[in-house]
């Protein structure tokens, strides 16, 4: 239960950061975007992109609130069965990355984003993925 609540707080917090960007906030926005060595952004997300990711993260967070048992709500069994594996797999894949700009195995390592990705973003995704698997295995 404690791990589910912790994971839900992390995911909802990340979702709120994305919604902050939707309403024009700047906190962490530039730092969260991968760049090429020349400083050119690899991604140029629009507000709708941040909103979609924010909705997904908050939905994942509420999934773990429900999984914790704090709120009694019966989701269809297939959502619990597959969601419990899909969510951690998404974050583990993000931690591994796409081998160029993002993840532990990226080749571009000297940009500001790459340094933050190595120290913060990828480890956070790895922790989220591992916690999700632990929660699945102990339930």
mmCIF file with all atom_site columns, N, CA, C and O in Angstrom, residues 22-54:
data_model
loop_
_atom_site.group_PDB
_atom_site.id
_atom_site.type_symbol
_atom_site.label_atom_id
_atom_site.label_alt_id
_atom_site.label_comp_id
_atom_site.label_asym_id
_atom_site.label_entity_id
_atom_site.label_seq_id
_atom_site.pdbx_PDB_ins_code
_atom_site.Cartn_x
_atom_site.Cartn_y
_atom_site.Cartn_z
_atom_site.occupancy
_atom_site.B_iso_or_equiv
_atom_site.pdbx_formal_charge
_atom_site.auth_seq_id
_atom_site.auth_comp_id
_atom_site.auth_asym_id
_atom_site.auth_atom_id
_atom_site.pdbx_PDB_model_num
ATOM 1   N N  . UNK A 1 22 ? 1.414  23.526 -19.625 1.00 0.00 ? 22 UNK A N  1
ATOM 2   C CA . UNK A 1 22 ? 0.237  23.815 -20.455 1.00 0.00 ? 22 UNK A CA 1
ATOM 3   C C  . UNK A 1 22 ? -0.261 25.238 -20.199 1.00 0.00 ? 22 UNK A C  1
ATOM 4   O O  . UNK A 1 22 ? -0.639 25.950 -21.133 1.00 0.00 ? 22 UNK A O  1
ATOM 5   N N  . UNK A 1 23 ? -0.232 25.666 -18.948 1.00 0.00 ? 23 UNK A N  1
ATOM 6   C CA . UNK A 1 23 ? -0.743 27.003 -18.621 1.00 0.00 ? 23 UNK A CA 1
ATOM 7   C C  . UNK A 1 23 ? 0.331  28.083 -18.702 1.00 0.00 ? 23 UNK A C  1
ATOM 8   O O  . UNK A 1 23 ? 0.115  29.213 -18.276 1.00 0.00 ? 23 UNK A O  1
ATOM 9   N N  . UNK A 1 24 ? 1.490  27.724 -19.256 1.00 0.00 ? 24 UNK A N  1
ATOM 10  C CA . UNK A 1 24 ? 2.523  28.731 -19.494 1.00 0.00 ? 24 UNK A CA 1
ATOM 11  C C  . UNK A 1 24 ? 3.676  28.744 -18.518 1.00 0.00 ? 24 UNK A C  1
ATOM 12  O O  . UNK A 1 24 ? 4.566  29.575 -18.643 1.00 0.00 ? 24 UNK A O  1
ATOM 13  N N  . UNK A 1 25 ? 3.666  27.841 -17.548 1.00 0.00 ? 25 UNK A N  1
ATOM 14  C CA . UNK A 1 25 ? 4.777  27.776 -16.604 1.00 0.00 ? 25 UNK A CA 1
ATOM 15  C C  . UNK A 1 25 ? 6.065  27.380 -17.296 1.00 0.00 ? 25 UNK A C  1
ATOM 16  O O  . UNK A 1 25 ? 6.053  26.703 -18.327 1.00 0.00 ? 25 UNK A O  1
ATOM 17  N N  . UNK A 1 26 ? 7.165  27.802 -16.748 1.00 0.00 ? 26 UNK A N  1
ATOM 18  C CA . UNK A 1 26 ? 8.470  27.543 -17.359 1.00 0.00 ? 26 UNK A CA 1
ATOM 19  C C  . UNK A 1 26 ? 9.339  26.579 -16.552 1.00 0.00 ? 26 UNK A C  1
ATOM 20  O O  . UNK A 1 26 ? 10.365 26.122 -17.039 1.00 0.00 ? 26 UNK A O  1
ATOM 21  N N  . UNK A 1 27 ? 8.922  26.274 -15.314 1.00 0.00 ? 27 UNK A N  1
ATOM 22  C CA . UNK A 1 27 ? 9.733  25.448 -14.420 1.00 0.00 ? 27 UNK A CA 1
ATOM 23  C C  . UNK A 1 27 ? 10.141 24.135 -15.090 1.00 0.00 ? 27 UNK A C  1
ATOM 24  O O  . UNK A 1 27 ? 9.308  23.283 -15.381 1.00 0.00 ? 27 UNK A O  1
ATOM 25  N N  . UNK A 1 28 ? 11.417 23.977 -15.365 1.00 0.00 ? 28 UNK A N  1
ATOM 26  C CA . UNK A 1 28 ? 11.955 22.730 -15.869 1.00 0.00 ? 28 UNK A CA 1
ATOM 27  C C  . UNK A 1 28 ? 11.657 22.412 -17.324 1.00 0.00 ? 28 UNK A C  1
ATOM 28  O O  . UNK A 1 28 ? 12.058 21.364 -17.816 1.00 0.00 ? 28 UNK A O  1
ATOM 29  N N  . UNK A 1 29 ? 10.950 23.307 -18.018 1.00 0.00 ? 29 UNK A N  1
ATOM 30  C CA . UNK A 1 29 ? 10.533 22.992 -19.385 1.00 0.00 ? 29 UNK A CA 1
ATOM 31  C C  . UNK A 1 29 ? 11.731 22.829 -20.319 1.00 0.00 ? 29 UNK A C  1
ATOM 32  O O  . UNK A 1 29 ? 11.895 21.792 -20.964 1.00 0.00 ? 29 UNK A O  1
ATOM 33  N N  . UNK A 1 30 ? 12.574 23.835 -20.389 1.00 0.00 ? 30 UNK A N  1
ATOM 34  C CA . UNK A 1 30 ? 13.723 23.796 -21.304 1.00 0.00 ? 30 UNK A CA 1
ATOM 35  C C  . UNK A 1 30 ? 14.659 22.650 -20.940 1.00 0.00 ? 30 UNK A C  1
ATOM 36  O O  . UNK A 1 30 ? 15.149 21.927 -21.803 1.00 0.00 ? 30 UNK A O  1
ATOM 37  N N  . UNK A 1 31 ? 14.869 22.449 -19.644 1.00 0.00 ? 31 UNK A N  1
ATOM 38  C CA . UNK A 1 31 ? 15.785 21.407 -19.176 1.00 0.00 ? 31 UNK A CA 1
ATOM 39  C C  . UNK A 1 31 ? 15.273 20.000 -19.476 1.00 0.00 ? 31 UNK A C  1
ATOM 40  O O  . UNK A 1 31 ? 16.061 19.057 -19.496 1.00 0.00 ? 31 UNK A O  1
ATOM 41  N N  . UNK A 1 32 ? 13.979 19.852 -19.697 1.00 0.00 ? 32 UNK A N  1
ATOM 42  C CA . UNK A 1 32 ? 13.407 18.524 -19.903 1.00 0.00 ? 32 UNK A CA 1
ATOM 43  C C  . UNK A 1 32 ? 13.373 18.102 -21.363 1.00 0.00 ? 32 UNK A C  1
ATOM 44  O O  . UNK A 1 32 ? 12.896 17.010 -21.681 1.00 0.00 ? 32 UNK A O  1
ATOM 45  N N  . UNK A 1 33 ? 13.888 18.940 -22.258 1.00 0.00 ? 33 UNK A N  1
ATOM 46  C CA . UNK A 1 33 ? 13.842 18.635 -23.685 1.00 0.00 ? 33 UNK A CA 1
ATOM 47  C C  . UNK A 1 33 ? 15.221 18.262 -24.211 1.00 0.00 ? 33 UNK A C  1
ATOM 48  O O  . UNK A 1 33 ? 16.181 19.017 -24.054 1.00 0.00 ? 33 UNK A O  1
ATOM 49  N N  . UNK A 1 34 ? 15.327 17.086 -24.837 1.00 0.00 ? 34 UNK A N  1
ATOM 50  C CA . UNK A 1 34 ? 16.622 16.679 -25.386 1.00 0.00 ? 34 UNK A CA 1
ATOM 51  C C  . UNK A 1 34 ? 17.077 17.610 -26.512 1.00 0.00 ? 34 UNK A C  1
ATOM 52  O O  . UNK A 1 34 ? 16.256 18.135 -27.265 1.00 0.00 ? 34 UNK A O  1
ATOM 53  N N  . UNK A 1 35 ? 18.381 17.800 -26.574 1.00 0.00 ? 35 UNK A N  1
ATOM 54  C CA . UNK A 1 35 ? 18.955 18.647 -27.618 1.00 0.00 ? 35 UNK A CA 1
ATOM 55  C C  . UNK A 1 35 ? 20.118 17.931 -28.295 1.00 0.00 ? 35 UNK A C  1
ATOM 56  O O  . UNK A 1 35 ? 20.726 17.024 -27.731 1.00 0.00 ? 35 UNK A O  1
ATOM 57  N N  . UNK A 1 36 ? 20.401 18.393 -29.496 1.00 0.00 ? 36 UNK A N  1
ATOM 58  C CA . UNK A 1 36 ? 21.593 17.923 -30.202 1.00 0.00 ? 36 UNK A CA 1
ATOM 59  C C  . UNK A 1 36 ? 22.794 18.645 -29.597 1.00 0.00 ? 36 UNK A C  1
ATOM 60  O O  . UNK A 1 36 ? 22.640 19.579 -28.813 1.00 0.00 ? 36 UNK A O  1
ATOM 61  N N  . UNK A 1 37 ? 23.983 18.225 -29.999 1.00 0.00 ? 37 UNK A N  1
ATOM 62  C CA . UNK A 1 37 ? 25.195 18.846 -29.452 1.00 0.00 ? 37 UNK A CA 1
ATOM 63  C C  . UNK A 1 37 ? 25.264 20.338 -29.750 1.00 0.00 ? 37 UNK A C  1
ATOM 64  O O  . UNK A 1 37 ? 25.855 21.098 -28.991 1.00 0.00 ? 37 UNK A O  1
ATOM 65  N N  . UNK A 1 38 ? 24.646 20.777 -30.851 1.00 0.00 ? 38 UNK A N  1
ATOM 66  C CA . UNK A 1 38 ? 24.679 22.195 -31.214 1.00 0.00 ? 38 UNK A CA 1
ATOM 67  C C  . UNK A 1 38 ? 23.610 23.015 -30.480 1.00 0.00 ? 38 UNK A C  1
ATOM 68  O O  . UNK A 1 38 ? 23.468 24.199 -30.725 1.00 0.00 ? 38 UNK A O  1
ATOM 69  N N  . UNK A 1 39 ? 22.847 22.364 -29.583 1.00 0.00 ? 39 UNK A N  1
ATOM 70  C CA . UNK A 1 39 ? 21.833 23.057 -28.800 1.00 0.00 ? 39 UNK A CA 1
ATOM 71  C C  . UNK A 1 39 ? 20.443 23.037 -29.413 1.00 0.00 ? 39 UNK A C  1
ATOM 72  O O  . UNK A 1 39 ? 19.482 23.469 -28.785 1.00 0.00 ? 39 UNK A O  1
ATOM 73  N N  . UNK A 1 40 ? 20.320 22.529 -30.634 1.00 0.00 ? 40 UNK A N  1
ATOM 74  C CA . UNK A 1 40 ? 19.016 22.449 -31.292 1.00 0.00 ? 40 UNK A CA 1
ATOM 75  C C  . UNK A 1 40 ? 18.146 21.395 -30.600 1.00 0.00 ? 40 UNK A C  1
ATOM 76  O O  . UNK A 1 40 ? 18.603 20.287 -30.340 1.00 0.00 ? 40 UNK A O  1
ATOM 77  N N  . UNK A 1 41 ? 16.913 21.774 -30.300 1.00 0.00 ? 41 UNK A N  1
ATOM 78  C CA . UNK A 1 41 ? 15.991 20.838 -29.649 1.00 0.00 ? 41 UNK A CA 1
ATOM 79  C C  . UNK A 1 41 ? 15.652 19.673 -30.575 1.00 0.00 ? 41 UNK A C  1
ATOM 80  O O  . UNK A 1 41 ? 15.421 19.849 -31.760 1.00 0.00 ? 41 UNK A O  1
ATOM 81  N N  . UNK A 1 42 ? 15.581 18.505 -29.991 1.00 0.00 ? 42 UNK A N  1
ATOM 82  C CA . UNK A 1 42 ? 15.150 17.317 -30.722 1.00 0.00 ? 42 UNK A CA 1
ATOM 83  C C  . UNK A 1 42 ? 13.627 17.280 -30.763 1.00 0.00 ? 42 UNK A C  1
ATOM 84  O O  . UNK A 1 42 ? 13.028 16.843 -31.741 1.00 0.00 ? 42 UNK A O  1
ATOM 85  N N  . UNK A 1 43 ? 12.999 17.741 -29.679 1.00 0.00 ? 43 UNK A N  1
ATOM 86  C CA . UNK A 1 43 ? 11.533 17.796 -29.576 1.00 0.00 ? 43 UNK A CA 1
ATOM 87  C C  . UNK A 1 43 ? 11.092 19.236 -29.384 1.00 0.00 ? 43 UNK A C  1
ATOM 88  O O  . UNK A 1 43 ? 11.762 20.004 -28.693 1.00 0.00 ? 43 UNK A O  1
ATOM 89  N N  . UNK A 1 44 ? 9.981  19.578 -29.986 1.00 0.00 ? 44 UNK A N  1
ATOM 90  C CA . UNK A 1 44 ? 9.373  20.893 -29.798 1.00 0.00 ? 44 UNK A CA 1
ATOM 91  C C  . UNK A 1 44 ? 7.891  20.689 -29.478 1.00 0.00 ? 44 UNK A C  1
ATOM 92  O O  . UNK A 1 44 ? 7.024  20.925 -30.329 1.00 0.00 ? 44 UNK A O  1
ATOM 93  N N  . UNK A 1 45 ? 7.610  20.238 -28.258 1.00 0.00 ? 45 UNK A N  1
ATOM 94  C CA . UNK A 1 45 ? 6.225  19.907 -27.917 1.00 0.00 ? 45 UNK A CA 1
ATOM 95  C C  . UNK A 1 45 ? 5.325  21.141 -27.841 1.00 0.00 ? 45 UNK A C  1
ATOM 96  O O  . UNK A 1 45 ? 5.760  22.219 -27.434 1.00 0.00 ? 45 UNK A O  1
ATOM 97  N N  . UNK A 1 46 ? 4.094  20.937 -28.247 1.00 0.00 ? 46 UNK A N  1
ATOM 98  C CA . UNK A 1 46 ? 3.065  21.970 -28.113 1.00 0.00 ? 46 UNK A CA 1
ATOM 99  C C  . UNK A 1 46 ? 2.372  21.783 -26.772 1.00 0.00 ? 46 UNK A C  1
ATOM 100 O O  . UNK A 1 46 ? 2.567  20.772 -26.095 1.00 0.00 ? 46 UNK A O  1
ATOM 101 N N  . UNK A 1 47 ? 1.539  22.741 -26.399 1.00 0.00 ? 47 UNK A N  1
ATOM 102 C CA . UNK A 1 47 ? 0.819  22.640 -25.126 1.00 0.00 ? 47 UNK A CA 1
ATOM 103 C C  . UNK A 1 47 ? -0.054 21.389 -25.081 1.00 0.00 ? 47 UNK A C  1
ATOM 104 O O  . UNK A 1 47 ? -0.167 20.740 -24.049 1.00 0.00 ? 47 UNK A O  1
ATOM 105 N N  . UNK A 1 48 ? -0.670 21.030 -26.221 1.00 0.00 ? 48 UNK A N  1
ATOM 106 C CA . UNK A 1 48 ? -1.516 19.838 -26.249 1.00 0.00 ? 48 UNK A CA 1
ATOM 107 C C  . UNK A 1 48 ? -0.698 18.582 -25.955 1.00 0.00 ? 48 UNK A C  1
ATOM 108 O O  . UNK A 1 48 ? -1.183 17.652 -25.311 1.00 0.00 ? 48 UNK A O  1
ATOM 109 N N  . UNK A 1 49 ? 0.559  18.559 -26.403 1.00 0.00 ? 49 UNK A N  1
ATOM 110 C CA . UNK A 1 49 ? 1.432  17.417 -26.119 1.00 0.00 ? 49 UNK A CA 1
ATOM 111 C C  . UNK A 1 49 ? 1.684  17.291 -24.618 1.00 0.00 ? 49 UNK A C  1
ATOM 112 O O  . UNK A 1 49 ? 1.627  16.194 -24.053 1.00 0.00 ? 49 UNK A O  1
ATOM 113 N N  . UNK A 1 50 ? 1.953  18.424 -23.982 1.00 0.00 ? 50 UNK A N  1
ATOM 114 C CA . UNK A 1 50 ? 2.154  18.413 -22.525 1.00 0.00 ? 50 UNK A CA 1
ATOM 115 C C  . UNK A 1 50 ? 0.878  17.998 -21.805 1.00 0.00 ? 50 UNK A C  1
ATOM 116 O O  . UNK A 1 50 ? 0.932  17.273 -20.808 1.00 0.00 ? 50 UNK A O  1
ATOM 117 N N  . UNK A 1 51 ? -0.271 18.436 -22.317 1.00 0.00 ? 51 UNK A N  1
ATOM 118 C CA . UNK A 1 51 ? -1.550 18.073 -21.700 1.00 0.00 ? 51 UNK A CA 1
ATOM 119 C C  . UNK A 1 51 ? -1.794 16.570 -21.804 1.00 0.00 ? 51 UNK A C  1
ATOM 120 O O  . UNK A 1 51 ? -2.230 15.937 -20.836 1.00 0.00 ? 51 UNK A O  1
ATOM 121 N N  . UNK A 1 52 ? -1.497 15.994 -22.959 1.00 0.00 ? 52 UNK A N  1
ATOM 122 C CA . UNK A 1 52 ? -1.706 14.557 -23.146 1.00 0.00 ? 52 UNK A CA 1
ATOM 123 C C  . UNK A 1 52 ? -0.813 13.765 -22.200 1.00 0.00 ? 52 UNK A C  1
ATOM 124 O O  . UNK A 1 52 ? -1.266 12.823 -21.537 1.00 0.00 ? 52 UNK A O  1
ATOM 125 N N  . UNK A 1 53 ? 0.456  14.156 -22.110 1.00 0.00 ? 53 UNK A N  1
ATOM 126 C CA . UNK A 1 53 ? 1.371  13.463 -21.204 1.00 0.00 ? 53 UNK A CA 1
ATOM 127 C C  . UNK A 1 53 ? 0.923  13.669 -19.751 1.00 0.00 ? 53 UNK A C  1
ATOM 128 O O  . UNK A 1 53 ? 0.925  12.729 -18.954 1.00 0.00 ? 53 UNK A O  1
ATOM 129 N N  . UNK A 1 54 ? 0.499  14.890 -19.411 1.00 0.00 ? 54 UNK A N  1
ATOM 130 C CA . UNK A 1 54 ? 0.013  15.170 -18.053 1.00 0.00 ? 54 UNK A CA 1
ATOM 131 C C  . UNK A 1 54 ? -1.199 14.321 -17.694 1.00 0.00 ? 54 UNK A C  1
ATOM 132 O O  . UNK A 1 54 ? -1.271 13.769 -16.596 1.00 0.00 ? 54 UNK A O  1
#
